[in-house]
mmCIF file of C-alpha atoms in Angstrom:
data_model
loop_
_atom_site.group_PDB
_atom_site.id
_atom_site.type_symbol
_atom_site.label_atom_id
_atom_site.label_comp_id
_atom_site.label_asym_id
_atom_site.label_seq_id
_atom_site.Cartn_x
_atom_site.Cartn_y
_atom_site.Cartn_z
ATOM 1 C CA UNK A 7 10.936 -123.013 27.812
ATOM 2 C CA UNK A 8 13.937 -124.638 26.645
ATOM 3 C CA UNK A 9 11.978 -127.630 24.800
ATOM 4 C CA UNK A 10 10.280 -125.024 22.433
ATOM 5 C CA UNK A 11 13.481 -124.906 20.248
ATOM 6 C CA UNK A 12 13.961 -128.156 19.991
ATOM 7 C CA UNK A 13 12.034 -131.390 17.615
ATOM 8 C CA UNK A 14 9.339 -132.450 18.118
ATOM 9 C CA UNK A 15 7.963 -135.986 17.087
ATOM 10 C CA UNK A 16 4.827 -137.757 17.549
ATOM 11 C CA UNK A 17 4.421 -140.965 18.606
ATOM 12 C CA UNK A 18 1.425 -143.422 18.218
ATOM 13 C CA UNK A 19 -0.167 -145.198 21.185
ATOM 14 C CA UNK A 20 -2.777 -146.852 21.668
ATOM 15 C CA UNK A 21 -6.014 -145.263 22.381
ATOM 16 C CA UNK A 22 -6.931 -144.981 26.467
ATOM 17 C CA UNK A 23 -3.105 -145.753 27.001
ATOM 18 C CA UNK A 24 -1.789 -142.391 26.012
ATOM 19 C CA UNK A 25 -1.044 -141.114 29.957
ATOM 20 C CA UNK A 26 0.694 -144.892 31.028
ATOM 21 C CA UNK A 27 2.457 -144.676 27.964
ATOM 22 C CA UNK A 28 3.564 -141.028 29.065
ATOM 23 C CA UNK A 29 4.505 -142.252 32.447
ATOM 24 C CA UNK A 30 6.845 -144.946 31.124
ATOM 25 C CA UNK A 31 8.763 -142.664 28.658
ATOM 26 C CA UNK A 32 8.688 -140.088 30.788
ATOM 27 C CA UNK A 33 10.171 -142.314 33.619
ATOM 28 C CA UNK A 34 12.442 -144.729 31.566
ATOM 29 C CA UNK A 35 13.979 -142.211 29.185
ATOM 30 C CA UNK A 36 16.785 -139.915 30.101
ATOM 31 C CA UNK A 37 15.732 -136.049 30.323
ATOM 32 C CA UNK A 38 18.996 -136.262 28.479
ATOM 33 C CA UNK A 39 17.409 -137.874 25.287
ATOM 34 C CA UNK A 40 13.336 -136.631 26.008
ATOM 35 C CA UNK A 41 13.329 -133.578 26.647
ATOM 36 C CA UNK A 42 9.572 -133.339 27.510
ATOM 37 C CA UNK A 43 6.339 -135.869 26.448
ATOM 38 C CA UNK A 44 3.458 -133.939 25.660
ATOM 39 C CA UNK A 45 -0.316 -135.011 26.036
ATOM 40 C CA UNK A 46 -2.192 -131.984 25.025
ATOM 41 C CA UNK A 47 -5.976 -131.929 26.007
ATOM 42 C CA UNK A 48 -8.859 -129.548 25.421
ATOM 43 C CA UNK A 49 -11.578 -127.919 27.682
ATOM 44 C CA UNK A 50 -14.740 -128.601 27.320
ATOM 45 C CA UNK A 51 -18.228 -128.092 29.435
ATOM 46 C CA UNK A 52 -20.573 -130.523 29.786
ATOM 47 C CA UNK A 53 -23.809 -130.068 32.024
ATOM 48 C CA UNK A 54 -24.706 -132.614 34.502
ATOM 49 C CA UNK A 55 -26.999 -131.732 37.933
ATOM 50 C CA UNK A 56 -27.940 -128.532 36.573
ATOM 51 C CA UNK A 57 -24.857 -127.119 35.688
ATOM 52 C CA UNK A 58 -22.249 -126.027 33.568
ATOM 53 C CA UNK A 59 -18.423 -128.104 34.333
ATOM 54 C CA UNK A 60 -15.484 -127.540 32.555
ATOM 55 C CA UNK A 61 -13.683 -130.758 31.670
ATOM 56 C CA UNK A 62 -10.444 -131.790 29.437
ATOM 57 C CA UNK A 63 -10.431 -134.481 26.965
ATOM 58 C CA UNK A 64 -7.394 -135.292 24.570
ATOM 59 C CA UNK A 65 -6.792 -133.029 21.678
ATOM 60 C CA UNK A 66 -5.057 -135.811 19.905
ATOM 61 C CA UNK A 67 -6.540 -139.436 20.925
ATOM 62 C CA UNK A 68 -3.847 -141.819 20.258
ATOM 63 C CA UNK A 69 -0.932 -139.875 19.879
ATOM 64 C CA UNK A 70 1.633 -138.057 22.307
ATOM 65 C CA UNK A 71 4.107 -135.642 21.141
ATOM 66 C CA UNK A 72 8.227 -136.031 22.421
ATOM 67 C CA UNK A 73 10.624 -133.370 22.119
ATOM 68 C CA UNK A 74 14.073 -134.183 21.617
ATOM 69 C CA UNK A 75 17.317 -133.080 19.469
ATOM 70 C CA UNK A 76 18.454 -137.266 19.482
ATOM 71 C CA UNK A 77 15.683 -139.220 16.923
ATOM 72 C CA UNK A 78 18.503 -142.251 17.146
ATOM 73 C CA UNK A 79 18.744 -142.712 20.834
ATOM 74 C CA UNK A 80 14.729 -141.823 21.041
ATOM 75 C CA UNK A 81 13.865 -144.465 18.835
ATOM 76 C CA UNK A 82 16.098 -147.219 20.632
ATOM 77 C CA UNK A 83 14.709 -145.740 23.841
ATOM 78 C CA UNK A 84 11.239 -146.193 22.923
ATOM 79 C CA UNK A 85 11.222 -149.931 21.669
ATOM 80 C CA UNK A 86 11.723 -150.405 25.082
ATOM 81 C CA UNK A 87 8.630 -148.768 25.920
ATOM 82 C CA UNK A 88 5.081 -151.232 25.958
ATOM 83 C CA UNK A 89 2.683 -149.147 24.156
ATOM 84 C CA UNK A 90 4.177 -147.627 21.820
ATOM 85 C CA UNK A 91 3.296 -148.595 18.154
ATOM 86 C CA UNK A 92 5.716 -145.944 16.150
ATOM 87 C CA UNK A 93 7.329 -142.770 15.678
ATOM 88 C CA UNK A 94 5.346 -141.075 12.858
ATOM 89 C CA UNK A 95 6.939 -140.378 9.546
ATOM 90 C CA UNK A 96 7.396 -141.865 5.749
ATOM 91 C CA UNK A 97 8.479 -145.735 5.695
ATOM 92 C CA UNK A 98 11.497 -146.301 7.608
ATOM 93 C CA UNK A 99 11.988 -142.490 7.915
ATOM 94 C CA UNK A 100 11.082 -140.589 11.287
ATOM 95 C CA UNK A 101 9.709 -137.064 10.297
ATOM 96 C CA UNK A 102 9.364 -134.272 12.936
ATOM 97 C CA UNK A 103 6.558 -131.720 13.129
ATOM 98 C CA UNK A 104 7.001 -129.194 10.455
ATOM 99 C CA UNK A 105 7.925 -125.409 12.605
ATOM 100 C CA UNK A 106 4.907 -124.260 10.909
ATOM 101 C CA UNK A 107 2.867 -127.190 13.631
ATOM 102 C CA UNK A 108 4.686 -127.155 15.971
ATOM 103 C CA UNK A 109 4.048 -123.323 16.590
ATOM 104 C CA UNK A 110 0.732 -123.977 16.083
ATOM 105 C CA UNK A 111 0.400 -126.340 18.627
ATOM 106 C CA UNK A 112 2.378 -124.254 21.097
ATOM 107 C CA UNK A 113 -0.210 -121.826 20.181
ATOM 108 C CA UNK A 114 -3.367 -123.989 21.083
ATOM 109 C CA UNK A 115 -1.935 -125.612 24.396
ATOM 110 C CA UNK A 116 0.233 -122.829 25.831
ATOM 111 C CA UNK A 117 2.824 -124.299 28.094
ATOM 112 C CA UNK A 118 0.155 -125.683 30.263
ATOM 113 C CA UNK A 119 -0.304 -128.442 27.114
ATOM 114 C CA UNK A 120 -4.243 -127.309 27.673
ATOM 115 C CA UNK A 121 -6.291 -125.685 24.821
ATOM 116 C CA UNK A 122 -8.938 -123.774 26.866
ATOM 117 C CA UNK A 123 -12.098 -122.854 26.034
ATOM 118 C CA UNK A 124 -12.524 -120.053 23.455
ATOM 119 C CA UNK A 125 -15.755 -117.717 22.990
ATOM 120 C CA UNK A 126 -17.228 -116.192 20.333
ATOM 121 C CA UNK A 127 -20.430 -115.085 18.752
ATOM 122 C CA UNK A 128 -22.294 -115.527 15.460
ATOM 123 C CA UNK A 129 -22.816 -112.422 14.003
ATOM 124 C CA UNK A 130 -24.885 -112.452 10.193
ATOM 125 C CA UNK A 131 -24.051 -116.245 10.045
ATOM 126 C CA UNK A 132 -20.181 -115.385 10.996
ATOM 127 C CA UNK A 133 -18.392 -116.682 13.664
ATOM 128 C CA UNK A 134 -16.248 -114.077 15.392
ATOM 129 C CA UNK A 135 -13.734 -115.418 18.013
ATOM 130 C CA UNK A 136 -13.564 -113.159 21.057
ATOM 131 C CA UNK A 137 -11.510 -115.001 23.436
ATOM 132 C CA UNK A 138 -9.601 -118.131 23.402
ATOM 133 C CA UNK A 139 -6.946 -119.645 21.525
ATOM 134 C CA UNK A 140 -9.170 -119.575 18.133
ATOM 135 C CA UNK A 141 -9.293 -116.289 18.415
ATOM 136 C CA UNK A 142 -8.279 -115.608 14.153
ATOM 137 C CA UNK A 143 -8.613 -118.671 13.295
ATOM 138 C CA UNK A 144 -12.255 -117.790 12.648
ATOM 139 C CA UNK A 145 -11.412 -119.663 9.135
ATOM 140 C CA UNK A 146 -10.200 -122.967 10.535
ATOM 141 C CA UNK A 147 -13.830 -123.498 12.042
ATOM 142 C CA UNK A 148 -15.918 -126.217 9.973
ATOM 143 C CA UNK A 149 -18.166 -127.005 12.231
ATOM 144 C CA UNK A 150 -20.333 -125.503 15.615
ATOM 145 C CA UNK A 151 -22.534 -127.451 18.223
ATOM 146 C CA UNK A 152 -23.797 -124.626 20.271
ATOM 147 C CA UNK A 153 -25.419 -127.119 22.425
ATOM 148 C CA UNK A 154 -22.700 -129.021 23.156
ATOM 149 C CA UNK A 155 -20.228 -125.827 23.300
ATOM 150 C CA UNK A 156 -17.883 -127.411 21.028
ATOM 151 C CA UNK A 157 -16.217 -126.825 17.314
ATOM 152 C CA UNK A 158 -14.403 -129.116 15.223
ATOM 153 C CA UNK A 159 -11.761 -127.184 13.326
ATOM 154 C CA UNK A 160 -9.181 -128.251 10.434
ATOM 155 C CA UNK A 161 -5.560 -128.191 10.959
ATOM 156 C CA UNK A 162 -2.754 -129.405 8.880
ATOM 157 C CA UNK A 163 -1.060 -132.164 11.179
ATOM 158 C CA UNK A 164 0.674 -135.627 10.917
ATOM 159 C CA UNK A 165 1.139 -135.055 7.466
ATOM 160 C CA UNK A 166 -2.659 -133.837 6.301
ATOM 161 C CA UNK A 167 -5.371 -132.661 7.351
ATOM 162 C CA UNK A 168 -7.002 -133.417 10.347
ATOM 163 C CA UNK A 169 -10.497 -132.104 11.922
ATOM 164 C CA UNK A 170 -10.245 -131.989 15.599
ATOM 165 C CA UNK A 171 -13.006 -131.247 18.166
ATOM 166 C CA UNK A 172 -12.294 -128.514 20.324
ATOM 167 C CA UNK A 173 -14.083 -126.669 22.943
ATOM 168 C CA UNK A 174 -16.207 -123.229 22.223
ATOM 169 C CA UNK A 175 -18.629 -121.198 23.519
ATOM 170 C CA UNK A 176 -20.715 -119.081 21.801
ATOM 171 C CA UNK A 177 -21.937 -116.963 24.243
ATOM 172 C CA UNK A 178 -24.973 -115.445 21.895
ATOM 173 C CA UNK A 179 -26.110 -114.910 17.808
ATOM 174 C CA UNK A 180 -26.846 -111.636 16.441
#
């Protein structure tokens, strides 16, 4: 619980190498220095044989978040790292998360660093959240594929905007 009050930062990998990368800092870096490396993935069913699986896919492709109160000693620590491309932030400047994302995040992924699947229903062309972690954030939705069970939703991150796919179920429409 400890790593909640402390930075975090994101870092930018390369796509398909987000876990090795996570391995190596998580295994090179002092728990001194990282305090935790975070790959946060989504639920999400997919049918296959007949039936309904629940699988996770990264929320974030490409990016891992670290937590630590040292940015120096995390940078050094991390040019040691293969993989790594940079530290986000504004030309030579590092920038953490704002409190505002990062408590977001925490929301989404839970201390599990899972978003599970939320449910809902569409009700008069309105989406209504009834379980999940997008439960009231009804107005972040832009986008349903009731087929596929999924949602892409907008969230201020990195700096902007970003639409991110996310898993939903809407279990029926009224």
């Amino acid at each position: 619980m400890a790593w909640y009050g402390m930075v975090w930062y994101v870092i930018q990998t390369a796509s398909a190498k987000e876990a090795v990368v996570r391995q190596e800092c998580e295994k090179q870096i002092p728990k001194t220095i990282l305090e935790r490396c975070i790959l946060p993935v989504y639920e999400e069913k997919i049918k296959y044989d007949g039936k309904w699986h629940t699988r996770t896919k990264k929320l974030f492709p490409g990016y891992l978040f670290l937590v630590s109160d040292d940015v120096n000693e995390l940078c050094k620590e991390l040019g040691k790292i293969e993989g790594t491309t940079k530290l986000l932030g504004t030309g030579d400047e590092v920038v953490p998360l704002s409190e505002k994302e990062v408590r977001l995040l925490r929301h989404l992924i839970g201390e599990q660093e899972t978003m599970e699947m939320s449910e809902g229903i569409i009700e008069n062309d309105r989406v209504v959240i009834l379980s999940g972690p997008l439960m009231g954030m009804e107005s972040t939705i832009q986008k349903i594929d009731r087929h596929k069970r999924k949602a892409w939703i907008s969230m201020e991150m990195f700096g902007g905007t970003q639409s991110v796919e996310v898993g939903l179920e809407i279990i029926r429409k009224v």
